[in-house]
PDB file of C-alpha atoms in Angstrom:
ATOM      1  CA  UNK A 591     114.582  78.598  93.416  1.00 90.00           C
ATOM      2  CA  UNK A 592     115.081  81.319  90.573  1.00 94.00           C
ATOM      3  CA  UNK A 593     117.354  84.104  91.533  1.00 95.00           C
ATOM      4  CA  UNK A 594     113.853  86.473  92.094  1.00 95.00           C
ATOM      5  CA  UNK A 595     112.867  83.561  95.142  1.00 96.00           C
ATOM      6  CA  UNK A 596     116.755  84.871  96.575  1.00 97.00           C
ATOM      7  CA  UNK A 597     116.106  88.701  96.042  1.00 97.00           C
ATOM      8  CA  UNK A 598     112.328  88.834  97.576  1.00 96.00           C
ATOM      9  CA  UNK A 599     113.875  86.671 100.216  1.00 97.00           C
ATOM     10  CA  UNK A 600     116.335  88.840 100.605  1.00 98.00           C
ATOM     11  CA  UNK A 601     114.669  91.655 100.796  1.00 97.00           C
ATOM     12  CA  UNK A 602     111.404  90.433 103.387  1.00 97.00           C
ATOM     13  CA  UNK A 603     114.052  90.092 105.654  1.00 98.00           C
ATOM     14  CA  UNK A 604     115.458  92.860 105.811  1.00 97.00           C
ATOM     15  CA  UNK A 605     112.519  94.314 105.212  1.00 96.00           C
ATOM     16  CA  UNK A 606     111.324  92.535 109.165  1.00 97.00           C
ATOM     17  CA  UNK A 607     114.987  93.600 110.143  1.00 97.00           C
ATOM     18  CA  UNK A 608     114.113  96.907 110.420  1.00 95.00           C
ATOM     19  CA  UNK A 609     109.727  97.843 110.900  1.00 96.00           C
ATOM     20  CA  UNK A 610     110.499  94.943 113.704  1.00 96.00           C
ATOM     21  CA  UNK A 611     113.320  97.276 115.319  1.00 95.00           C
ATOM     22  CA  UNK A 612     110.752 100.925 113.988  1.00 94.00           C
ATOM     23  CA  UNK A 613     108.639  98.826 116.547  1.00 96.00           C
ATOM     24  CA  UNK A 614     110.846  98.091 118.917  1.00 95.00           C
ATOM     25  CA  UNK A 615     111.754 101.232 119.331  1.00 93.00           C
ATOM     26  CA  UNK A 616     109.236 103.003 119.587  1.00 93.00           C
ATOM     27  CA  UNK A 617     107.814 100.686 122.358  1.00 95.00           C
ATOM     28  CA  UNK A 618     110.339 101.476 124.050  1.00 95.00           C
ATOM     29  CA  UNK A 619     111.031 105.876 123.890  1.00 92.00           C
ATOM     30  CA  UNK A 620     107.506 105.398 124.905  1.00 90.00           C
ATOM     31  CA  UNK A 621     108.297 103.645 127.679  1.00 93.00           C
ATOM     32  CA  UNK A 622     111.238 105.838 128.363  1.00 93.00           C
ATOM     33  CA  UNK A 623     109.474 108.289 128.390  1.00 88.00           C
ATOM     34  CA  UNK A 624     107.799 107.652 132.516  1.00 89.00           C
ATOM     35  CA  UNK A 625     111.884 106.378 133.341  1.00 90.00           C
ATOM     36  CA  UNK A 626     114.794 108.033 135.297  1.00 90.00           C
ATOM     37  CA  UNK A 627     117.717 108.905 133.622  1.00 91.00           C
ATOM     38  CA  UNK A 628     120.099 106.185 134.019  1.00 94.00           C
ATOM     39  CA  UNK A 629     117.195 104.380 132.553  1.00 95.00           C
ATOM     40  CA  UNK A 630     116.896 107.061 129.230  1.00 96.00           C
ATOM     41  CA  UNK A 631     120.644 107.287 128.214  1.00 97.00           C
ATOM     42  CA  UNK A 632     120.919 103.317 128.145  1.00 96.00           C
ATOM     43  CA  UNK A 633     117.743 103.712 125.785  1.00 96.00           C
ATOM     44  CA  UNK A 634     119.372 107.276 123.326  1.00 97.00           C
ATOM     45  CA  UNK A 635     122.847 103.933 123.528  1.00 97.00           C
ATOM     46  CA  UNK A 636     120.372 101.861 122.243  1.00 96.00           C
ATOM     47  CA  UNK A 637     119.061 103.666 119.780  1.00 95.00           C
ATOM     48  CA  UNK A 638     121.986 105.151 118.603  1.00 95.00           C
ATOM     49  CA  UNK A 639     123.282 101.450 118.382  1.00 96.00           C
ATOM     50  CA  UNK A 640     120.289 100.501 116.289  1.00 95.00           C
ATOM     51  CA  UNK A 641     121.080 102.689 114.166  1.00 93.00           C
ATOM     52  CA  UNK A 642     124.382 102.633 113.036  1.00 92.00           C
ATOM     53  CA  UNK A 643     123.914  98.175 112.972  1.00 93.00           C
ATOM     54  CA  UNK A 644     120.378  97.748 112.417  1.00 94.00           C
ATOM     55  CA  UNK A 645     118.207 100.850 110.784  1.00 93.00           C
ATOM     56  CA  UNK A 646     121.709 101.636 108.525  1.00 93.00           C
ATOM     57  CA  UNK A 647     122.454  97.392 107.391  1.00 94.00           C
ATOM     58  CA  UNK A 648     118.456  97.337 107.068  1.00 95.00           C
ATOM     59  CA  UNK A 649     117.584 100.098 105.118  1.00 93.00           C
ATOM     60  CA  UNK A 650     120.948  99.507 102.838  1.00 94.00           C
ATOM     61  CA  UNK A 651     118.965  96.122 102.020  1.00 96.00           C
ATOM     62  CA  UNK A 652     115.951  96.015 101.452  1.00 95.00           C
ATOM     63  CA  UNK A 653     117.060  99.542  98.949  1.00 95.00           C
ATOM     64  CA  UNK A 654     119.690  97.529  97.643  1.00 96.00           C
ATOM     65  CA  UNK A 655     117.470  94.230  96.566  1.00 97.00           C
ATOM     66  CA  UNK A 656     114.140  96.126  95.746  1.00 96.00           C
ATOM     67  CA  UNK A 657     115.948  98.133  93.158  1.00 96.00           C
ATOM     68  CA  UNK A 658     117.386  94.601  91.677  1.00 97.00           C
ATOM     69  CA  UNK A 659     113.981  92.968  92.265  1.00 96.00           C
ATOM     70  CA  UNK A 660     112.632  96.135  89.664  1.00 96.00           C
ATOM     71  CA  UNK A 661     115.167  95.559  87.721  1.00 96.00           C
ATOM     72  CA  UNK A 662     114.657  92.069  87.162  1.00 95.00           C
ATOM     73  CA  UNK A 663     111.345  92.410  86.767  1.00 94.00           C
ATOM     74  CA  UNK A 664     109.680  92.323  83.558  1.00 91.00           C
ATOM     75  CA  UNK A 665     105.975  92.241  85.738  1.00 91.00           C
ATOM     76  CA  UNK A 666     106.667  95.801  87.763  1.00 91.00           C
ATOM     77  CA  UNK A 667     108.709  98.734  87.004  1.00 93.00           C
ATOM     78  CA  UNK A 668     109.789 102.050  88.015  1.00 92.00           C
ATOM     79  CA  UNK A 669     106.863 103.260  86.330  1.00 92.00           C
ATOM     80  CA  UNK A 670     104.333 101.359  89.123  1.00 93.00           C
ATOM     81  CA  UNK A 671     103.655 104.875  91.389  1.00 91.00           C
ATOM     82  CA  UNK A 672     104.130 101.993  94.977  1.00 90.00           C
ATOM     83  CA  UNK A 673     107.516 101.298  93.263  1.00 93.00           C
ATOM     84  CA  UNK A 674     108.057 104.843  92.836  1.00 92.00           C
ATOM     85  CA  UNK A 675     106.778 105.641  96.570  1.00 91.00           C
ATOM     86  CA  UNK A 676     108.505 102.095  98.985  1.00 91.00           C
ATOM     87  CA  UNK A 677     111.614 104.260  96.860  1.00 92.00           C
ATOM     88  CA  UNK A 678     111.041 107.799  98.410  1.00 92.00           C
ATOM     89  CA  UNK A 679     110.688 106.613 101.836  1.00 91.00           C
ATOM     90  CA  UNK A 680     113.889 104.895 102.287  1.00 90.00           C
ATOM     91  CA  UNK A 681     115.519 107.403 101.373  1.00 91.00           C
ATOM     92  CA  UNK A 682     113.777 110.042 102.904  1.00 91.00           C
ATOM     93  CA  UNK A 683     113.673 107.757 105.942  1.00 90.00           C
ATOM     94  CA  UNK A 684     117.937 107.200 104.976  1.00 87.00           C
ATOM     95  CA  UNK A 685     117.805 110.939 104.915  1.00 88.00           C
ATOM     96  CA  UNK A 686     115.877 110.948 108.379  1.00 88.00           C
ATOM     97  CA  UNK A 687     118.093 108.693 110.514  1.00 87.00           C
ATOM     98  CA  UNK A 688     121.557 110.841 108.692  1.00 87.00           C
ATOM     99  CA  UNK A 689     119.932 114.189 109.364  1.00 92.00           C
ATOM    100  CA  UNK A 690     117.844 114.146 112.265  1.00 95.00           C
ATOM    101  CA  UNK A 691     118.023 111.400 114.474  1.00 94.00           C
ATOM    102  CA  UNK A 692     121.754 110.417 114.515  1.00 94.00           C
ATOM    103  CA  UNK A 693     122.074 114.290 115.526  1.00 96.00           C
ATOM    104  CA  UNK A 694     119.324 113.928 117.742  1.00 97.00           C
ATOM    105  CA  UNK A 695     120.469 110.986 119.788  1.00 97.00           C
ATOM    106  CA  UNK A 696     124.391 112.124 120.036  1.00 97.00           C
ATOM    107  CA  UNK A 697     123.410 115.878 121.285  1.00 98.00           C
ATOM    108  CA  UNK A 698     120.755 114.576 123.824  1.00 97.00           C
ATOM    109  CA  UNK A 699     123.830 112.169 124.910  1.00 98.00           C
ATOM    110  CA  UNK A 700     126.112 114.685 125.339  1.00 98.00           C
ATOM    111  CA  UNK A 701     123.494 117.113 127.089  1.00 98.00           C
ATOM    112  CA  UNK A 702     123.193 113.833 129.113  1.00 97.00           C
ATOM    113  CA  UNK A 703     126.664 113.032 129.957  1.00 97.00           C
ATOM    114  CA  UNK A 704     127.533 116.851 130.765  1.00 97.00           C
ATOM    115  CA  UNK A 705     123.701 117.439 132.961  1.00 97.00           C
ATOM    116  CA  UNK A 706     121.609 114.061 133.410  1.00 96.00           C
ATOM    117  CA  UNK A 707     119.241 112.544 131.262  1.00 96.00           C
ATOM    118  CA  UNK A 708     116.407 113.505 133.365  1.00 96.00           C
ATOM    119  CA  UNK A 709     117.676 116.880 132.163  1.00 97.00           C
ATOM    120  CA  UNK A 710     114.912 118.478 129.820  1.00 96.00           C
ATOM    121  CA  UNK A 711     116.690 119.039 126.583  1.00 97.00           C
ATOM    122  CA  UNK A 712     117.421 115.727 127.205  1.00 97.00           C
ATOM    123  CA  UNK A 713     113.438 114.363 127.512  1.00 96.00           C
ATOM    124  CA  UNK A 714     111.931 116.762 124.991  1.00 96.00           C
ATOM    125  CA  UNK A 715     114.738 115.641 122.484  1.00 96.00           C
ATOM    126  CA  UNK A 716     114.087 111.780 123.490  1.00 96.00           C
ATOM    127  CA  UNK A 717     109.847 113.044 122.862  1.00 95.00           C
ATOM    128  CA  UNK A 718     111.177 114.622 119.304  1.00 95.00           C
ATOM    129  CA  UNK A 719     113.062 111.309 118.439  1.00 94.00           C
ATOM    130  CA  UNK A 720     109.894 109.048 119.222  1.00 94.00           C
ATOM    131  CA  UNK A 721     107.158 112.079 117.419  1.00 94.00           C
ATOM    132  CA  UNK A 722     108.731 111.455 114.289  1.00 93.00           C
ATOM    133  CA  UNK A 723     109.614 107.803 114.562  1.00 93.00           C
ATOM    134  CA  UNK A 724     105.438 107.077 114.777  1.00 94.00           C
ATOM    135  CA  UNK A 725     105.376 109.217 111.807  1.00 93.00           C
ATOM    136  CA  UNK A 726     107.608 107.434 109.927  1.00 92.00           C
ATOM    137  CA  UNK A 727     106.521 104.077 111.030  1.00 94.00           C
ATOM    138  CA  UNK A 728     102.806 104.862 110.515  1.00 93.00           C
ATOM    139  CA  UNK A 729     104.762 105.461 106.280  1.00 91.00           C
ATOM    140  CA  UNK A 730     106.786 102.706 106.704  1.00 92.00           C
ATOM    141  CA  UNK A 731     103.688 100.593 107.105  1.00 94.00           C
ATOM    142  CA  UNK A 732     101.607 101.820 104.487  1.00 92.00           C
ATOM    143  CA  UNK A 733     104.652 100.759 102.064  1.00 92.00           C
ATOM    144  CA  UNK A 734     104.328  97.837 103.781  1.00 93.00           C
ATOM    145  CA  UNK A 735     100.669  97.738 102.291  1.00 93.00           C
ATOM    146  CA  UNK A 736     101.766  98.794  99.418  1.00 91.00           C
ATOM    147  CA  UNK A 737     103.754  96.192  98.560  1.00 90.00           C
ATOM    148  CA  UNK A 738     101.147  93.543  99.403  1.00 92.00           C
ATOM    149  CA  UNK A 739      98.800  94.571  97.451  1.00 93.00           C
ATOM    150  CA  UNK A 740     100.129  97.065  94.228  1.00 89.00           C
ATOM    151  CA  UNK A 741      97.603  98.890  94.239  1.00 86.00           C
ATOM    152  CA  UNK A 742      96.403  99.858  90.445  1.00 80.00           C
ATOM    153  CA  UNK A 743      98.621  97.133  89.282  1.00 77.00           C
TER     154      UNK A 743
END
């Protein structure tokens, strides 16, 4: 097996973890809307854990292996729009994690510790997390589509 095969394998594996984790947390976020405050707090703790240990690691791996694949390729390059789009979405997603998901989850957990998981502010933050995650998932699926079909190539 060539280096490219291994790079592609780990790139796809990391993308599967990222996309699968996103789908699972999104489905759980809609389920927790009808749950009690304690369930909502458990969900937010899971989001916090997944952000730190699943999405950070898989996002870095997707980016690193994808970058390496492009650098190693004689066929595809950064001038292919789908490569640039994928890199942009990974960077934006990482930015959302650092600037939105992490702080909002921490804020919701702090409010829940003081006032309980049924507090309207906690419910509102959980709903916003789900909305942004839904939009982000659409972009991730679109990037997956472009990776498979490579339009314009």
